[in-house]
Tab-separated table of N, CA and C in Angstrom:
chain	number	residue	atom	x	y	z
A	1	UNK	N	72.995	54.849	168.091
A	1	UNK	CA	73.206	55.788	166.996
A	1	UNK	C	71.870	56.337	166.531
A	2	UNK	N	71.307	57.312	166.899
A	2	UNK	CA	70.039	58.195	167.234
A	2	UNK	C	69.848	58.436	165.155
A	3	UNK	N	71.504	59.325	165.100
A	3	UNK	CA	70.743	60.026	163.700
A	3	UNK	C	71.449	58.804	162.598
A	4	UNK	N	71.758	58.060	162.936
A	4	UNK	CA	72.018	56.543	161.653
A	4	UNK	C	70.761	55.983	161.323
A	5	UNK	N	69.429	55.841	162.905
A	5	UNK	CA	68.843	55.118	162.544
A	5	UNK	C	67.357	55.967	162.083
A	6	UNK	N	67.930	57.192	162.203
A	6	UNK	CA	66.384	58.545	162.049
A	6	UNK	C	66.850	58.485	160.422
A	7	UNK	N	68.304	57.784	159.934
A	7	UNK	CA	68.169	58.466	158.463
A	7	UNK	C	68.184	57.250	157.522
A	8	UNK	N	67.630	55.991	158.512
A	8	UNK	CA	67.397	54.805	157.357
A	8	UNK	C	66.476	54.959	156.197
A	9	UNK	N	65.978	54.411	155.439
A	9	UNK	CA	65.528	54.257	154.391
A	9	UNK	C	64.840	53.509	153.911
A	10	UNK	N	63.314	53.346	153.950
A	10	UNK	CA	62.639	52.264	154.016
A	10	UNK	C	62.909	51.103	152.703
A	11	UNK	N	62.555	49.901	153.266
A	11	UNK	CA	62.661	49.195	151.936
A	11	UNK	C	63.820	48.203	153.241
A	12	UNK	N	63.284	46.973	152.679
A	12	UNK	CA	64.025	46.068	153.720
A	12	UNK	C	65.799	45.815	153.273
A	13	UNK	N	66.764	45.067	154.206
A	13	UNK	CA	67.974	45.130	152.982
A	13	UNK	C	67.744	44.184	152.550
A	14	UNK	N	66.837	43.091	152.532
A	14	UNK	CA	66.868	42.399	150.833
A	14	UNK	C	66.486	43.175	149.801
A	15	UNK	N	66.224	43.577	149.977
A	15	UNK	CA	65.727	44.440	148.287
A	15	UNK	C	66.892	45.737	148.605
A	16	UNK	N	67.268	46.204	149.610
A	16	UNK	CA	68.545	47.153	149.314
A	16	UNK	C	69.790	46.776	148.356
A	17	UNK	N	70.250	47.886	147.583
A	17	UNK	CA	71.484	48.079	147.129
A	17	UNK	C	72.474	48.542	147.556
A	18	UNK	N	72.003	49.876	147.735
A	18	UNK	CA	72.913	51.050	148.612
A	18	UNK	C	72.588	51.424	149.567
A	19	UNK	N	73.377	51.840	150.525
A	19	UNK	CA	72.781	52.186	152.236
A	19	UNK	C	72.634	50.981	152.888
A	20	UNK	N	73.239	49.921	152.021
A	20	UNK	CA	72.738	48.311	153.677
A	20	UNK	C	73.974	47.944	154.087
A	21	UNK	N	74.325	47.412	154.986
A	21	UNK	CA	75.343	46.491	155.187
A	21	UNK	C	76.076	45.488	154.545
A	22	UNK	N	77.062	45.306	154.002
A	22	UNK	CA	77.729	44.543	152.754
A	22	UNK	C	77.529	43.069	153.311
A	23	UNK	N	77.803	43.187	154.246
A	23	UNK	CA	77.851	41.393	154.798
A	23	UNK	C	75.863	41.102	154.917
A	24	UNK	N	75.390	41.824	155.259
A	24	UNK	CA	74.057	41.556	155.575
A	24	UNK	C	73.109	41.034	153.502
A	25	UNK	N	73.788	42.305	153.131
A	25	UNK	CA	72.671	42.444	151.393
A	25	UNK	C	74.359	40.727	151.187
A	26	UNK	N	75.013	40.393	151.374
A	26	UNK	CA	75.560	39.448	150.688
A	26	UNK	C	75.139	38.110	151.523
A	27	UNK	N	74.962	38.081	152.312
A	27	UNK	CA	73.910	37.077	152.936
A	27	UNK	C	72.578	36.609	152.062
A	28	UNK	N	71.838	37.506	152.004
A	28	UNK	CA	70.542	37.924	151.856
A	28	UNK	C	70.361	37.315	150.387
A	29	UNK	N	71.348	37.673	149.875
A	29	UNK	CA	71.474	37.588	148.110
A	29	UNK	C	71.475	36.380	148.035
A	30	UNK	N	73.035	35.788	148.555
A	30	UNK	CA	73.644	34.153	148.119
A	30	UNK	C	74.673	34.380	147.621
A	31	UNK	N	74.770	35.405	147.103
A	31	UNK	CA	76.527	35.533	145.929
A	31	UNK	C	77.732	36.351	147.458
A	32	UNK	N	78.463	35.870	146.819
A	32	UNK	CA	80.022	36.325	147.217
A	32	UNK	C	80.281	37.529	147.155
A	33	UNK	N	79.536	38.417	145.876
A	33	UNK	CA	79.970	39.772	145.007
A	33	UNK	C	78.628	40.325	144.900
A	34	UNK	N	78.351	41.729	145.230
A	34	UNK	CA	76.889	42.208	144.878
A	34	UNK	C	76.728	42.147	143.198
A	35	UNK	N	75.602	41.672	142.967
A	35	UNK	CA	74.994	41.691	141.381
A	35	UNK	C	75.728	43.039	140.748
A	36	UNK	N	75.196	44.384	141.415
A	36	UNK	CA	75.613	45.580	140.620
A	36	UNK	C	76.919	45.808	140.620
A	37	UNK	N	78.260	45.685	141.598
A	37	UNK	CA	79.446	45.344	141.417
A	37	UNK	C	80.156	44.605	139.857
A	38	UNK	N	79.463	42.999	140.267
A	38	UNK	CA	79.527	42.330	139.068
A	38	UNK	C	79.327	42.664	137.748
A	39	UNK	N	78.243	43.670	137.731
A	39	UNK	CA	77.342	44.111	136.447
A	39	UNK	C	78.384	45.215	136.005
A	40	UNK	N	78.675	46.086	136.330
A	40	UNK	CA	79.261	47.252	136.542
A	40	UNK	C	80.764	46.768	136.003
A	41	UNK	N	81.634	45.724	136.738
A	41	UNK	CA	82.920	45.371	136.185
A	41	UNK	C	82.777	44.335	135.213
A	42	UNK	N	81.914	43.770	134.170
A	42	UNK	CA	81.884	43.130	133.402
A	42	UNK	C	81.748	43.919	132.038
A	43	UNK	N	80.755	45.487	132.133
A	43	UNK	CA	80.609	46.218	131.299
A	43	UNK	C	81.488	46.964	130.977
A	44	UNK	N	82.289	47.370	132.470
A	44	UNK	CA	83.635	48.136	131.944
A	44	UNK	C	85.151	47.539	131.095
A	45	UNK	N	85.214	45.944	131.568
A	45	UNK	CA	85.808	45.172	130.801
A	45	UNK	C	85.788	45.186	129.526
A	46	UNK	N	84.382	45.028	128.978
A	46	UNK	CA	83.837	44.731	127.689
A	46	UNK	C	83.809	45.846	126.678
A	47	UNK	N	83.528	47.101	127.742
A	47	UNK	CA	82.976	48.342	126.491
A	47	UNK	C	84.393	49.798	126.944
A	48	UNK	N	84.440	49.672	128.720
A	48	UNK	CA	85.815	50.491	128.772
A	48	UNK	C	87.161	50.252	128.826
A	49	UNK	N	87.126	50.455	127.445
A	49	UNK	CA	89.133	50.348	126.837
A	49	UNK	C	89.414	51.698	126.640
A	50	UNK	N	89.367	52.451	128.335
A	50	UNK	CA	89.847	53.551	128.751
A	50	UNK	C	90.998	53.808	129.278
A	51	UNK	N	92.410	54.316	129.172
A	51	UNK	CA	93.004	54.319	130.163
A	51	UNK	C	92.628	55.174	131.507
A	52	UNK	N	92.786	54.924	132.792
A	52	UNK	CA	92.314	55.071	133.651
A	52	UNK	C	90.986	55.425	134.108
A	53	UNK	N	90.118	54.085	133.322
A	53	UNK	CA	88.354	54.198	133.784
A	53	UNK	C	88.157	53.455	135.278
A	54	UNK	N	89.181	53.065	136.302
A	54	UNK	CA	88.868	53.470	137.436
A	54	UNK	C	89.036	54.135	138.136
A	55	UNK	N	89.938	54.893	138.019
A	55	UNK	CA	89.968	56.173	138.724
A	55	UNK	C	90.176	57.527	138.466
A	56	UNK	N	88.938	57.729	137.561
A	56	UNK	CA	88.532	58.601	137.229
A	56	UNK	C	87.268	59.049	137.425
A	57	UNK	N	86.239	59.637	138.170
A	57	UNK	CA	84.975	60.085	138.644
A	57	UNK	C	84.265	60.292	137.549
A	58	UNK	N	83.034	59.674	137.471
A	58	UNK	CA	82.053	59.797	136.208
A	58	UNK	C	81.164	61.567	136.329
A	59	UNK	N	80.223	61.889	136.034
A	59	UNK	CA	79.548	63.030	135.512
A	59	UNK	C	78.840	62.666	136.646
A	60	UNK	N	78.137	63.461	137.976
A	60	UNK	CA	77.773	63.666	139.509
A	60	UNK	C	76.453	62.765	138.578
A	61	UNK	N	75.438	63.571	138.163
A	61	UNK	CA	74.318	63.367	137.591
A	61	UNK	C	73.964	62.346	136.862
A	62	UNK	N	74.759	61.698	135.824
A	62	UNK	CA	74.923	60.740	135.214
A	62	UNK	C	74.806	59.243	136.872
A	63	UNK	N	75.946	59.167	137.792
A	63	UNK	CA	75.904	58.689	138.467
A	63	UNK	C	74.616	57.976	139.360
A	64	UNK	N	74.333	59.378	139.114
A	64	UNK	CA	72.778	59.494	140.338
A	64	UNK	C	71.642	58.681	139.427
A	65	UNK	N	71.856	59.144	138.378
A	65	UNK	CA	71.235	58.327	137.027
A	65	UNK	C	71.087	56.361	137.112
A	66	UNK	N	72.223	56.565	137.065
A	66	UNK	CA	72.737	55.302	137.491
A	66	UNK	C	72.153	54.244	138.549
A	67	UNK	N	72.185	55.098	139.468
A	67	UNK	CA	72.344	54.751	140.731
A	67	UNK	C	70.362	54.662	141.081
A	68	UNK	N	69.728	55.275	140.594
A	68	UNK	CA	68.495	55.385	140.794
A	68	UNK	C	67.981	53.708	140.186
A	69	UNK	N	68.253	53.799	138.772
A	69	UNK	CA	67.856	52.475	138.043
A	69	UNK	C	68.311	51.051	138.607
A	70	UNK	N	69.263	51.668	138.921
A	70	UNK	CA	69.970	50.076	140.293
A	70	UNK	C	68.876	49.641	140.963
A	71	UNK	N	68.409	50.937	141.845
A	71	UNK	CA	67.633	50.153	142.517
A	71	UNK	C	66.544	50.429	142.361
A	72	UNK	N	66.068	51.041	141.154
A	72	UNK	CA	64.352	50.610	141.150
A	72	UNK	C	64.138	49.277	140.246
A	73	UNK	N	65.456	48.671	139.631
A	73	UNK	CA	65.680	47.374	139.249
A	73	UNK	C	65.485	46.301	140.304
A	74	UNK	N	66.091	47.008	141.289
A	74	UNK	CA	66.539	45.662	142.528
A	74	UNK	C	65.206	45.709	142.864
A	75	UNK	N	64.379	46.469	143.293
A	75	UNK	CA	62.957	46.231	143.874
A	75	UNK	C	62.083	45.277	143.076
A	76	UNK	N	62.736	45.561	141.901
A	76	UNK	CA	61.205	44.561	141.114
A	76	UNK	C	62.448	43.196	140.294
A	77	UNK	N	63.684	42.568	140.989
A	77	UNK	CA	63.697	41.404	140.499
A	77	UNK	C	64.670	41.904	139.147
A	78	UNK	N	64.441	42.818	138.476
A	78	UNK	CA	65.396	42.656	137.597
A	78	UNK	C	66.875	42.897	137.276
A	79	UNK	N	67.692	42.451	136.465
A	79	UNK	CA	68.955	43.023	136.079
A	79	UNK	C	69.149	44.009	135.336
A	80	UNK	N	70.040	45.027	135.707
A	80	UNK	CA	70.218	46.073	134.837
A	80	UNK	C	71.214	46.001	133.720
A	81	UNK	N	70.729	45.809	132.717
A	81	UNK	CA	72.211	45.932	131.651
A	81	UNK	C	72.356	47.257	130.749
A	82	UNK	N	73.445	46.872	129.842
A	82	UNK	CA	73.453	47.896	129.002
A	82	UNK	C	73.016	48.867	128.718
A	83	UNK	N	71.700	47.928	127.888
A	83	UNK	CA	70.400	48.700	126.980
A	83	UNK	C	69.994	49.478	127.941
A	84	UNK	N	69.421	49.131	129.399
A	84	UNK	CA	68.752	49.829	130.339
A	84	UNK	C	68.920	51.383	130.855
């Protein structure tokens, strides 16, 4: 697979979030469930008393938002919560 592996992404998958292999980053970790999974359905429990806050698509940008702090969290060790 020529253009899978021309469009990896540096950064090893231990420190990956997104873009690695689920069985490989759950190896790597130790847990059963990725951290941000976990993180993600504990907050929506707690704070979304939405009807249908899963299937409903969040704001593109907001996401990306999101999704950036994941993993410049995961690189340096920390958890992302709330406040963050």
């Amino acid at each position: 697979m020529k253009s899978r592996q021309k469009g990896k992404k540096k950064g090893s998958s231990k420190e990956r979030v997104f873009g690695c292999d689920l069985q490989e980053h759950l190896q790597n970790s130790g847990q059963e469930v990725p951290q941000v999974l976990r993180s993600c359905a504990e907050f929506v429990e707690e704070y979304g008393v939405v009807d249908g806050i899963y299937r409903l698509s969040g704001v593109s940008s907001n996401i990306q938002k999101l999704r950036n702090c994941i993993i410049w969290s995961s690189r340096r060790g920390a958890v992302v919560n709330e406040s963050d």
